[in-house]
Amino acid sequence: MCGIVGYIGNKNSTPILLEGLKKLEYRGYDSAGLAILSDGEISIVRRKGHLEELERAVKESNPEGWVGIGHTRWATHGRPSEMNAHPHIDCTGRIALVHNGIIENFFGLREELESRGHTFHSETDTEVLVHLIEENYRGDLAEAARQSLKRVEGSFAIVVICKDEPDVVVAARKDSPLVVGLGKGEYFVASDIPAILGHTRDVLILKDGEIAKVNQDGVKITTLGNQPVDREVFRVKWGAEAAEKGGYEDFMLKEIFEQPVAIRETLRGRIGADCRISLDEVALTEEEIKNLKKVFMVACGTSYHAGLMGKRIIEKWARLPVETDISSEFRYQDPLVDSDTLVIAITQSGETADTLAGIREAKRKGARVMAITNVVGSSVTREADGVFYTHAGPEIGVAATKTLVAQMAALYVLALYLARARETLSLEEMEKIVAEVLRLPELTEKVLSNHAEIEGCARKYHARSNFLFLGRGMGLPVALEGALKLKEISYIHAEGCPAGEMKHGPIALIDGDVPVVVVATRGQVHEKVTSNIQEVRARGATVITVANEGDEEIAKLADHVFCVPETSEFLSPILAVIPLQLFAYYVAKLRGCNVDQPRNLAKSVTVE
Ligand code: M6R
């Protein structure tokens, strides 16, 4: 879960690599480093801490060269320190390497390499790779990498350079993403497309078990088994500006305000006012959908909350039993899935290791697997039988916002698609739902226009240490997400809980110092939620609610109301979640937190 970059071309690589790392900082930011090849020598600069530390160090030593590699780290093996920062170098100082992933058999390999006289300088798993390549090097870096990677268990994306081949960069991957950008007389390697978009839109997406040898003449891709690969060039349609802040203070705020567009783009072409639902991506025939016995959704974090919402709508509209599970639990519980089960992996990045492992397990058991993801060419797209892309655009802030509402929009489309094939909704019901779904972008804009009120409320409560979030039915995933957003970016302890469960324990937490945030939009359980608000008020809590415009009863009971427009109960989560994203954002800003890069987190979690 780190970001890696590489460059070979006719320019000084240092600023290009630093710029690429800046775009990848969301993947990890506890240390960073560069290796620059020039005049037959490799200069290494590494620093603990954010990228600015590395930039400062680079200004002092000013390394220049037209070949280089870089890394921004999220520690797995070995604490964040300069010694453990990448690039790592072999015993001879000839070879430098950056790595994203985990080498699971590193311990045995390290013992073996040490017994043959190699000296290690870090506590990382990665360092074994560079020593293995050193041992296998006979004048051909790509071949040495290929031989070395055969010894390795685990996941890797690597970029490696060698001073004996100053015009070559070698890149390889397995279970960690890697792309090669094609410029004019120059080539870029990176973990993710935004890192190279300032230079090129033409990209080769490496697949698992592939290795690319890049030099001034071009890119040669082969498998690790040395079979030639002919990869089509992928032209990126969105521009670098889509990954910039566009006048907002933070990426997170920009991404929250991009939500109407994210929903509109995800619905575009898939759902028509005439109730036509186009979803060829599902890769299931009408007959297969009719025969489905069960749906399983697997996901982590915010995507899991989308899955909890998806469960409720698919069960309601398509009358299919759905289980939503956290990927890291699903994969080890011997799940009851078979060929009559559709497993849906929800993952914005498409790289979450636990979710990928979950769908492998499902496939092994014969299930059909579909992915809902935001990243074209990500690992999940290669493993799933069908892929439903959300079109939220790149999300840089570590906290998921616009990708969540895009996932929700996708789940509405999917639920309607399944309902249509299974004939579980009448045409009249379909028409009503479709009309409401198509209004969502506009309603989302309305919710966002209330941002000043939400900021005002955040000003009142940002210094509190504990928050409780309550919801029932469709409000529960929203409450859980509200709590996750607040804790991950503001570091305030926040607990999300089903409102009806409160009396079974969490109510003991309530006193005048714990604000209780209640999702109280109208629906089947509205009266019950109203009673829950009474219960917490009776115990002295401040109550902040998300409620529908014109709901006087809730307005009387609550200290603060974040209003959202009235919509069908089943569509309410996509609107109700937005005030809670904004609330978390403003609270975190008022506490001086780095909202785009919260501590200890990373954008894509490619480790188990
Ligand atoms: O890329 P994914 O959707 O699979 O990521 C899942 C979680 O890691 C992610 O949602 C995480 O919880 C975010 N920090 C939430 O804001």
XYZ file of N, CA and C and ligand atoms in Angstrom, residues 300-303 346-350 352 355 398-400 407 484-485 488 601 603 605, ligand 1:
79
model
N -15.354 -3.556 2.140
C -14.738 -3.062 3.381
C -15.087 -1.582 3.558
N -15.027 -1.132 4.797
C -15.140 0.292 5.119
C -16.397 0.914 4.543
N -16.214 2.038 3.870
C -17.349 2.758 3.296
C -18.076 1.907 2.259
N -17.339 1.150 1.475
C -17.989 0.300 0.460
C -18.890 -0.734 1.123
N -17.820 -4.861 -3.837
C -17.932 -3.403 -3.953
C -16.611 -2.829 -3.477
N -15.911 -2.155 -4.366
C -14.596 -1.619 -4.002
C -14.257 -0.462 -4.925
N -14.183 0.736 -4.355
C -13.927 1.886 -5.221
C -12.582 1.749 -5.925
N -11.561 1.309 -5.189
C -10.216 1.240 -5.767
C -10.035 0.028 -6.667
N -10.795 -1.019 -6.374
C -10.610 -2.267 -7.111
C -9.345 -3.003 -6.707
N -8.540 -3.541 -3.105
C -8.548 -3.928 -1.689
C -8.267 -5.430 -1.561
N -10.985 -7.828 -0.246
C -12.117 -8.013 -1.156
C -11.709 -8.922 -2.316
N -8.441 10.532 1.078
C -8.451 9.157 1.586
C -9.860 8.741 2.033
N -10.615 9.689 2.557
C -11.982 9.369 2.976
C -12.876 9.258 1.739
N -13.545 8.138 1.609
C -14.418 7.942 0.439
C -15.677 8.785 0.585
N -21.444 4.426 -5.842
C -21.749 3.001 -5.592
C -23.235 2.824 -5.294
N -17.995 6.528 10.785
C -16.690 6.208 10.175
C -16.013 7.473 9.646
N -16.808 8.310 8.957
C -16.221 9.551 8.393
C -15.645 10.408 9.513
N -12.455 8.767 11.138
C -11.237 8.607 10.322
C -10.563 9.931 9.998
N -3.872 5.925 7.689
C -4.747 5.377 6.642
C -4.092 5.478 5.269
N -5.305 5.204 0.837
C -6.460 5.186 -0.068
C -6.807 3.772 -0.536
N -6.091 -0.232 0.110
C -5.501 -1.108 1.128
C -5.152 -2.432 0.465
O -11.283 0.785 -2.333
P -12.299 0.172 -1.435
O -13.664 0.707 -1.663
O -12.291 -1.330 -1.462
O -11.869 0.614 0.024
C -12.513 0.124 1.155
C -12.069 0.855 2.394
O -10.698 0.744 2.571
C -12.431 2.342 2.330
O -13.795 2.539 2.130
C -12.011 3.044 3.635
O -12.801 2.587 4.699
C -12.085 4.551 3.499
N -11.062 5.123 4.300
C -13.389 5.102 3.932
O -13.441 6.489 3.873
